[in-house]
PDB file of C-alpha atoms in Angstrom:
ATOM      1  CA  UNK V   1      19.558  -9.801   0.472  1.00  0.00           C
ATOM      2  CA  UNK V   2      16.485 -12.181   0.118  1.00  0.00           C
ATOM      3  CA  UNK V   3      14.577 -13.159   3.022  1.00  0.00           C
ATOM      4  CA  UNK V   4      15.841 -16.693   2.728  1.00  0.00           C
ATOM      5  CA  UNK V   5      19.219 -15.478   2.863  1.00  0.00           C
ATOM      6  CA  UNK V   6      18.740 -13.310   5.890  1.00  0.00           C
ATOM      7  CA  UNK V   7      17.148 -15.657   7.752  1.00  0.00           C
ATOM      8  CA  UNK V   8      19.469 -17.931   7.290  1.00  0.00           C
ATOM      9  CA  UNK V   9      22.406 -15.654   8.237  1.00  0.00           C
ATOM     10  CA  UNK V  10      20.418 -14.931  11.075  1.00  0.00           C
ATOM     11  CA  UNK V  11      19.925 -18.170  12.407  1.00  0.00           C
ATOM     12  CA  UNK V  12      23.608 -19.332  11.612  1.00  0.00           C
ATOM     13  CA  UNK V  13      24.595 -16.587  13.928  1.00  0.00           C
ATOM     14  CA  UNK V  14      22.334 -17.504  16.550  1.00  0.00           C
ATOM     15  CA  UNK V  15      22.989 -20.506  17.341  1.00  0.00           C
ATOM     16  CA  UNK V  16      26.936 -20.126  17.194  1.00  0.00           C
ATOM     17  CA  UNK V  17      26.017 -17.126  19.795  1.00  0.00           C
ATOM     18  CA  UNK V  18      25.907 -18.367  22.953  1.00  0.00           C
ATOM     19  CA  UNK V  19      25.658 -16.903  26.890  1.00  0.00           C
ATOM     20  CA  UNK V  20      28.920 -15.647  27.334  1.00  0.00           C
ATOM     21  CA  UNK V  21      30.993 -12.666  28.503  1.00  0.00           C
ATOM     22  CA  UNK V  22      31.596 -10.045  26.333  1.00  0.00           C
ATOM     23  CA  UNK V  23      35.495 -10.786  26.157  1.00  0.00           C
ATOM     24  CA  UNK V  24      36.171  -8.351  23.750  1.00  0.00           C
ATOM     25  CA  UNK V  25      34.700  -5.358  25.740  1.00  0.00           C
ATOM     26  CA  UNK V  26      36.184  -6.819  28.926  1.00  0.00           C
ATOM     27  CA  UNK V  27      39.854  -6.825  27.041  1.00  0.00           C
ATOM     28  CA  UNK V  28      39.227  -3.509  24.944  1.00  0.00           C
ATOM     29  CA  UNK V  29      38.673  -1.870  28.762  1.00  0.00           C
ATOM     30  CA  UNK V  30      42.322  -3.154  29.397  1.00  0.00           C
ATOM     31  CA  UNK V  31      43.587  -2.315  26.337  1.00  0.00           C
ATOM     32  CA  UNK V  32      42.411   0.939  26.080  1.00  0.00           C
ATOM     33  CA  UNK V  33      44.846   3.376  27.979  1.00  0.00           C
ATOM     34  CA  UNK V  34      47.836   1.245  26.533  1.00  0.00           C
ATOM     35  CA  UNK V  35      46.696   2.665  22.807  1.00  0.00           C
ATOM     36  CA  UNK V  36      45.733   5.699  23.875  1.00  0.00           C
ATOM     37  CA  UNK V  37      49.716   6.094  24.877  1.00  0.00           C
ATOM     38  CA  UNK V  38      50.704   4.404  21.651  1.00  0.00           C
ATOM     39  CA  UNK V  39      48.587   5.587  18.640  1.00  0.00           C
ATOM     40  CA  UNK V  40      49.146   8.764  16.842  1.00  0.00           C
ATOM     41  CA  UNK V  41      46.926  11.794  18.633  1.00  0.00           C
ATOM     42  CA  UNK V  42      45.250  12.603  15.620  1.00  0.00           C
ATOM     43  CA  UNK V  43      43.323   9.581  15.227  1.00  0.00           C
ATOM     44  CA  UNK V  44      40.826  10.523  17.431  1.00  0.00           C
ATOM     45  CA  UNK V  45      39.968  13.597  15.111  1.00  0.00           C
ATOM     46  CA  UNK V  46      36.887  13.477  13.135  1.00  0.00           C
ATOM     47  CA  UNK V  47      36.828  11.186  10.292  1.00  0.00           C
ATOM     48  CA  UNK V  48      39.882   9.464  11.644  1.00  0.00           C
ATOM     49  CA  UNK V  49      40.845   5.879  12.240  1.00  0.00           C
ATOM     50  CA  UNK V  50      39.241   5.398  15.020  1.00  0.00           C
ATOM     51  CA  UNK V  51      35.624   7.054  14.144  1.00  0.00           C
ATOM     52  CA  UNK V  52      35.672   4.646  11.110  1.00  0.00           C
ATOM     53  CA  UNK V  53      36.174   1.535  13.296  1.00  0.00           C
ATOM     54  CA  UNK V  54      33.644   2.818  15.612  1.00  0.00           C
ATOM     55  CA  UNK V  55      31.220   2.857  12.708  1.00  0.00           C
ATOM     56  CA  UNK V  56      31.363  -1.090  11.906  1.00  0.00           C
ATOM     57  CA  UNK V  57      29.975  -1.967  15.024  1.00  0.00           C
ATOM     58  CA  UNK V  58      27.204   0.414  14.355  1.00  0.00           C
ATOM     59  CA  UNK V  59      26.350  -0.798  11.166  1.00  0.00           C
ATOM     60  CA  UNK V  60      26.284  -4.373  12.705  1.00  0.00           C
ATOM     61  CA  UNK V  61      23.901  -3.145  15.270  1.00  0.00           C
ATOM     62  CA  UNK V  62      21.707  -2.000  11.804  1.00  0.00           C
ATOM     63  CA  UNK V  63      21.943  -5.288  10.029  1.00  0.00           C
ATOM     64  CA  UNK V  64      21.166  -7.268  13.599  1.00  0.00           C
ATOM     65  CA  UNK V  65      17.933  -4.967  13.989  1.00  0.00           C
ATOM     66  CA  UNK V  66      17.474  -5.045  10.354  1.00  0.00           C
ATOM     67  CA  UNK V  67      17.565  -8.600   9.908  1.00  0.00           C
ATOM     68  CA  UNK V  68      15.017  -9.537  12.677  1.00  0.00           C
ATOM     69  CA  UNK V  69      12.434  -6.815  11.971  1.00  0.00           C
ATOM     70  CA  UNK V  70      12.494  -8.767   8.419  1.00  0.00           C
ATOM     71  CA  UNK V  71      11.632 -11.548   9.696  1.00  0.00           C
ATOM     72  CA  UNK V  72       8.234 -13.070   9.228  1.00  0.00           C
ATOM     73  CA  UNK V  73       5.622 -14.877  11.780  1.00  0.00           C
ATOM     74  CA  UNK V  74       8.407 -13.069  14.361  1.00  0.00           C
ATOM     75  CA  UNK V  75       6.500 -14.199  18.226  1.00  0.00           C
ATOM     76  CA  UNK V  76       5.252 -11.435  19.897  1.00  0.00           C
ATOM     77  CA  UNK V  77       4.547 -10.664  23.789  1.00  0.00           C
ATOM     78  CA  UNK V  78       1.216  -8.614  22.953  1.00  0.00           C
ATOM     79  CA  UNK V  79       2.837  -5.609  21.017  1.00  0.00           C
ATOM     80  CA  UNK V  80       4.825  -5.709  17.426  1.00  0.00           C
ATOM     81  CA  UNK V  81       7.955  -7.654  17.768  1.00  0.00           C
ATOM     82  CA  UNK V  82       9.002  -5.760  14.166  1.00  0.00           C
ATOM     83  CA  UNK V  83       7.905  -2.864  15.557  1.00  0.00           C
ATOM     84  CA  UNK V  84      10.585  -3.579  18.614  1.00  0.00           C
ATOM     85  CA  UNK V  85      12.901  -4.421  15.790  1.00  0.00           C
ATOM     86  CA  UNK V  86      12.411  -1.320  13.491  1.00  0.00           C
ATOM     87  CA  UNK V  87      12.625   0.903  16.766  1.00  0.00           C
ATOM     88  CA  UNK V  88      16.075  -0.254  17.294  1.00  0.00           C
ATOM     89  CA  UNK V  89      17.210   0.337  13.419  1.00  0.00           C
ATOM     90  CA  UNK V  90      15.842   4.081  14.264  1.00  0.00           C
ATOM     91  CA  UNK V  91      17.848   4.370  16.821  1.00  0.00           C
ATOM     92  CA  UNK V  92      20.932   3.060  15.666  1.00  0.00           C
ATOM     93  CA  UNK V  93      20.568   5.484  12.553  1.00  0.00           C
ATOM     94  CA  UNK V  94      20.294   8.317  14.683  1.00  0.00           C
ATOM     95  CA  UNK V  95      23.447   7.272  16.648  1.00  0.00           C
ATOM     96  CA  UNK V  96      25.193   6.966  12.817  1.00  0.00           C
ATOM     97  CA  UNK V  97      23.460  10.950  12.167  1.00  0.00           C
ATOM     98  CA  UNK V  98      25.439  11.960  15.840  1.00  0.00           C
ATOM     99  CA  UNK V  99      28.726  10.131  14.339  1.00  0.00           C
ATOM    100  CA  UNK V 100      28.812  11.763  11.633  1.00  0.00           C
ATOM    101  CA  UNK V 101      26.941  14.904  12.822  1.00  0.00           C
ATOM    102  CA  UNK V 102      24.037  14.299  10.021  1.00  0.00           C
ATOM    103  CA  UNK V 103      26.555  14.935   7.191  1.00  0.00           C
ATOM    104  CA  UNK V 104      28.488  17.913   8.512  1.00  0.00           C
ATOM    105  CA  UNK V 105      31.685  15.908   8.986  1.00  0.00           C
ATOM    106  CA  UNK V 106      32.252  15.452   5.203  1.00  0.00           C
ATOM    107  CA  UNK V 107      32.406  19.044   4.233  1.00  0.00           C
ATOM    108  CA  UNK V 108      34.596  22.102   4.971  1.00  0.00           C
ATOM    109  CA  UNK V 109      33.495  25.510   6.752  1.00  0.00           C
ATOM    110  CA  UNK V 110      33.828  28.614   4.157  1.00  0.00           C
ATOM    111  CA  UNK V 111      33.231  30.311   7.076  1.00  0.00           C
ATOM    112  CA  UNK V 112      36.595  29.186   8.641  1.00  0.00           C
ATOM    113  CA  UNK V 113      34.829  26.808  11.012  1.00  0.00           C
ATOM    114  CA  UNK V 114      36.153  23.676  11.639  1.00  0.00           C
ATOM    115  CA  UNK V 115      33.338  22.077  10.763  1.00  0.00           C
ATOM    116  CA  UNK V 116      30.127  23.132   8.319  1.00  0.00           C
ATOM    117  CA  UNK V 117      27.623  25.436   9.611  1.00  0.00           C
ATOM    118  CA  UNK V 118      23.760  24.594   9.352  1.00  0.00           C
ATOM    119  CA  UNK V 119      23.158  27.993   7.407  1.00  0.00           C
ATOM    120  CA  UNK V 120      25.977  27.083   4.808  1.00  0.00           C
ATOM    121  CA  UNK V 121      23.974  23.540   4.327  1.00  0.00           C
ATOM    122  CA  UNK V 122      21.081  25.517   2.268  1.00  0.00           C
ATOM    123  CA  UNK V 123      18.135  23.677   1.964  1.00  0.00           C
ATOM    124  CA  UNK V 124      19.090  20.334   4.076  1.00  0.00           C
ATOM    125  CA  UNK V 125      20.532  22.793   6.664  1.00  0.00           C
ATOM    126  CA  UNK V 126      16.686  24.397   7.033  1.00  0.00           C
ATOM    127  CA  UNK V 127      15.224  20.837   7.038  1.00  0.00           C
ATOM    128  CA  UNK V 128      17.947  18.847   9.194  1.00  0.00           C
ATOM    129  CA  UNK V 129      16.359  19.397  13.064  1.00  0.00           C
ATOM    130  CA  UNK V 130      12.980  18.673  11.939  1.00  0.00           C
ATOM    131  CA  UNK V 131      14.096  15.566  10.039  1.00  0.00           C
ATOM    132  CA  UNK V 132      15.673  14.536  13.181  1.00  0.00           C
ATOM    133  CA  UNK V 133      12.924  15.200  15.270  1.00  0.00           C
ATOM    134  CA  UNK V 134      10.836  13.204  13.339  1.00  0.00           C
ATOM    135  CA  UNK V 135      13.132  10.241  13.008  1.00  0.00           C
ATOM    136  CA  UNK V 136      12.866  10.578  17.101  1.00  0.00           C
ATOM    137  CA  UNK V 137       8.960  10.427  17.281  1.00  0.00           C
ATOM    138  CA  UNK V 138       8.965   7.544  14.532  1.00  0.00           C
ATOM    139  CA  UNK V 139      11.280   6.011  17.117  1.00  0.00           C
ATOM    140  CA  UNK V 140       9.107   6.382  20.068  1.00  0.00           C
ATOM    141  CA  UNK V 141       5.964   5.692  18.146  1.00  0.00           C
ATOM    142  CA  UNK V 142       7.601   2.219  17.502  1.00  0.00           C
ATOM    143  CA  UNK V 143       8.616   1.556  21.047  1.00  0.00           C
ATOM    144  CA  UNK V 144       4.820   2.452  22.347  1.00  0.00           C
ATOM    145  CA  UNK V 145       3.534   0.059  19.207  1.00  0.00           C
ATOM    146  CA  UNK V 146       6.148  -2.678  20.712  1.00  0.00           C
ATOM    147  CA  UNK V 147       5.358  -2.341  23.950  1.00  0.00           C
ATOM    148  CA  UNK V 148       8.736  -2.750  24.900  1.00  0.00           C
ATOM    149  CA  UNK V 149       8.343  -2.364  28.240  1.00  0.00           C
ATOM    150  CA  UNK V 150       6.301  -5.811  28.460  1.00  0.00           C
ATOM    151  CA  UNK V 151       9.247  -7.165  26.836  1.00  0.00           C
ATOM    152  CA  UNK V 152      11.550  -5.487  29.045  1.00  0.00           C
ATOM    153  CA  UNK V 153       9.992  -7.345  31.857  1.00  0.00           C
ATOM    154  CA  UNK V 154      10.148 -10.931  30.425  1.00  0.00           C
ATOM    155  CA  UNK V 155      13.590 -10.613  29.803  1.00  0.00           C
ATOM    156  CA  UNK V 156      14.921  -8.713  32.710  1.00  0.00           C
ATOM    157  CA  UNK V 157      16.416 -11.981  33.847  1.00  0.00           C
ATOM    158  CA  UNK V 158      18.316 -12.987  30.336  1.00  0.00           C
ATOM    159  CA  UNK V 159      20.142  -9.505  31.122  1.00  0.00           C
ATOM    160  CA  UNK V 160      23.863  -9.122  30.868  1.00  0.00           C
ATOM    161  CA  UNK V 161      24.208  -7.121  33.617  1.00  0.00           C
ATOM    162  CA  UNK V 162      28.240  -7.303  33.617  1.00  0.00           C
ATOM    163  CA  UNK V 163      27.996  -5.661  30.099  1.00  0.00           C
ATOM    164  CA  UNK V 164      26.029  -3.198  31.113  1.00  0.00           C
ATOM    165  CA  UNK V 165      28.138  -2.600  33.627  1.00  0.00           C
ATOM    166  CA  UNK V 166      30.847  -2.448  31.335  1.00  0.00           C
ATOM    167  CA  UNK V 167      28.946   0.019  29.288  1.00  0.00           C
ATOM    168  CA  UNK V 168      28.397   2.781  31.706  1.00  0.00           C
ATOM    169  CA  UNK V 169      32.076   2.128  32.708  1.00  0.00           C
ATOM    170  CA  UNK V 170      32.712   3.116  28.722  1.00  0.00           C
ATOM    171  CA  UNK V 171      30.305   6.052  29.396  1.00  0.00           C
ATOM    172  CA  UNK V 172      32.269   7.500  32.642  1.00  0.00           C
ATOM    173  CA  UNK V 173      35.408   7.172  30.730  1.00  0.00           C
ATOM    174  CA  UNK V 174      34.515   8.964  27.708  1.00  0.00           C
ATOM    175  CA  UNK V 175      33.205  11.659  30.309  1.00  0.00           C
ATOM    176  CA  UNK V 176      36.740  11.657  31.928  1.00  0.00           C
ATOM    177  CA  UNK V 177      38.368  12.148  28.563  1.00  0.00           C
ATOM    178  CA  UNK V 178      36.077  15.134  27.902  1.00  0.00           C
ATOM    179  CA  UNK V 179      35.995  17.027  31.097  1.00  0.00           C
ATOM    180  CA  UNK V 180      38.397  15.642  33.280  1.00  0.00           C
ATOM    181  CA  UNK V 181      42.595  15.878  33.318  1.00  0.00           C
ATOM    182  CA  UNK V 182      43.928  12.710  33.722  1.00  0.00           C
ATOM    183  CA  UNK V 183      48.012  12.403  33.214  1.00  0.00           C
ATOM    184  CA  UNK V 184      47.370   9.250  30.924  1.00  0.00           C
ATOM    185  CA  UNK V 185      43.573   9.533  30.039  1.00  0.00           C
ATOM    186  CA  UNK V 186      42.640  12.781  28.141  1.00  0.00           C
ATOM    187  CA  UNK V 187      42.034  14.354  24.365  1.00  0.00           C
ATOM    188  CA  UNK V 188      39.921  13.053  21.693  1.00  0.00           C
ATOM    189  CA  UNK V 189      41.829  10.164  21.085  1.00  0.00           C
ATOM    190  CA  UNK V 190      41.190   8.532  24.731  1.00  0.00           C
ATOM    191  CA  UNK V 191      37.353  10.050  24.174  1.00  0.00           C
ATOM    192  CA  UNK V 192      36.961   7.798  20.800  1.00  0.00           C
ATOM    193  CA  UNK V 193      39.044   5.148  21.742  1.00  0.00           C
ATOM    194  CA  UNK V 194      35.832   4.888  25.051  1.00  0.00           C
ATOM    195  CA  UNK V 195      33.289   5.625  22.568  1.00  0.00           C
ATOM    196  CA  UNK V 196      34.275   2.744  20.333  1.00  0.00           C
ATOM    197  CA  UNK V 197      34.627   0.293  23.712  1.00  0.00           C
ATOM    198  CA  UNK V 198      30.625   1.406  24.016  1.00  0.00           C
ATOM    199  CA  UNK V 199      29.903   0.277  20.396  1.00  0.00           C
ATOM    200  CA  UNK V 200      31.636  -2.585  20.993  1.00  0.00           C
ATOM    201  CA  UNK V 201      29.234  -3.842  24.288  1.00  0.00           C
ATOM    202  CA  UNK V 202      26.156  -2.099  22.373  1.00  0.00           C
ATOM    203  CA  UNK V 203      27.075  -4.626  19.320  1.00  0.00           C
ATOM    204  CA  UNK V 204      27.085  -7.529  21.341  1.00  0.00           C
ATOM    205  CA  UNK V 205      24.449  -6.348  23.520  1.00  0.00           C
ATOM    206  CA  UNK V 206      21.755  -6.304  20.624  1.00  0.00           C
ATOM    207  CA  UNK V 207      23.245  -9.045  18.786  1.00  0.00           C
ATOM    208  CA  UNK V 208      22.749 -11.153  22.330  1.00  0.00           C
ATOM    209  CA  UNK V 209      19.051 -10.148  22.912  1.00  0.00           C
ATOM    210  CA  UNK V 210      18.092 -10.940  19.282  1.00  0.00           C
ATOM    211  CA  UNK V 211      19.317 -14.317  19.973  1.00  0.00           C
ATOM    212  CA  UNK V 212      17.682 -14.536  23.598  1.00  0.00           C
ATOM    213  CA  UNK V 213      14.568 -13.723  21.884  1.00  0.00           C
ATOM    214  CA  UNK V 214      15.246 -16.635  19.009  1.00  0.00           C
ATOM    215  CA  UNK V 215      15.439 -18.784  21.325  1.00  0.00           C
ATOM    216  CA  UNK V 216      12.318 -17.776  22.766  1.00  0.00           C
ATOM    217  CA  UNK V 217      13.563 -16.755  26.679  1.00  0.00           C
ATOM    218  CA  UNK V 218      11.530 -13.963  26.563  1.00  0.00           C
ATOM    219  CA  UNK V 219       8.473 -15.776  26.793  1.00  0.00           C
TER     220      UNK V 219
END
């Protein structure tokens, strides 16, 4: 996408975005237990319908971070604004990698395991962990270069605290589905539905932070 096109899309979306509650996130919270009862349980398996739905919101986060990072002459707060959004992009890449088990989810195991093992993946299997480590270090370097703590100090008044609480609720719901035996809330489908809700909120928070930044509310 050309720089002018990217800027136009970001500007249009920022104008559309207003400070509202994450209605889709709150609605999904109440819809989630119902979906867990009526949807096929195999929709919660690896590479299933629900996991593919999650990737839509993750890719949207990638887009917002990259679109902001590519903006020229970004106002800053004493740190690099581009580095801040690149850090967000890299953190989302780490999320994508986690969701697909860093490529292992796409290949069957010849040793009888549910998922291919690292030792079965040749050179990539040996380099995967160093590459993941390098991504984490690069993310930390971008955060340090951006002086994100200054940005957070200036933005705290505009944080969507109800949605941060909502995100924590989804995290707890995911933990409960995986580790607790609740009659109407357990198993892989419930776990994946809770993760989907979390990604809905994360995308909203990323988009909202970008909107606040574009409006200059960090200053």
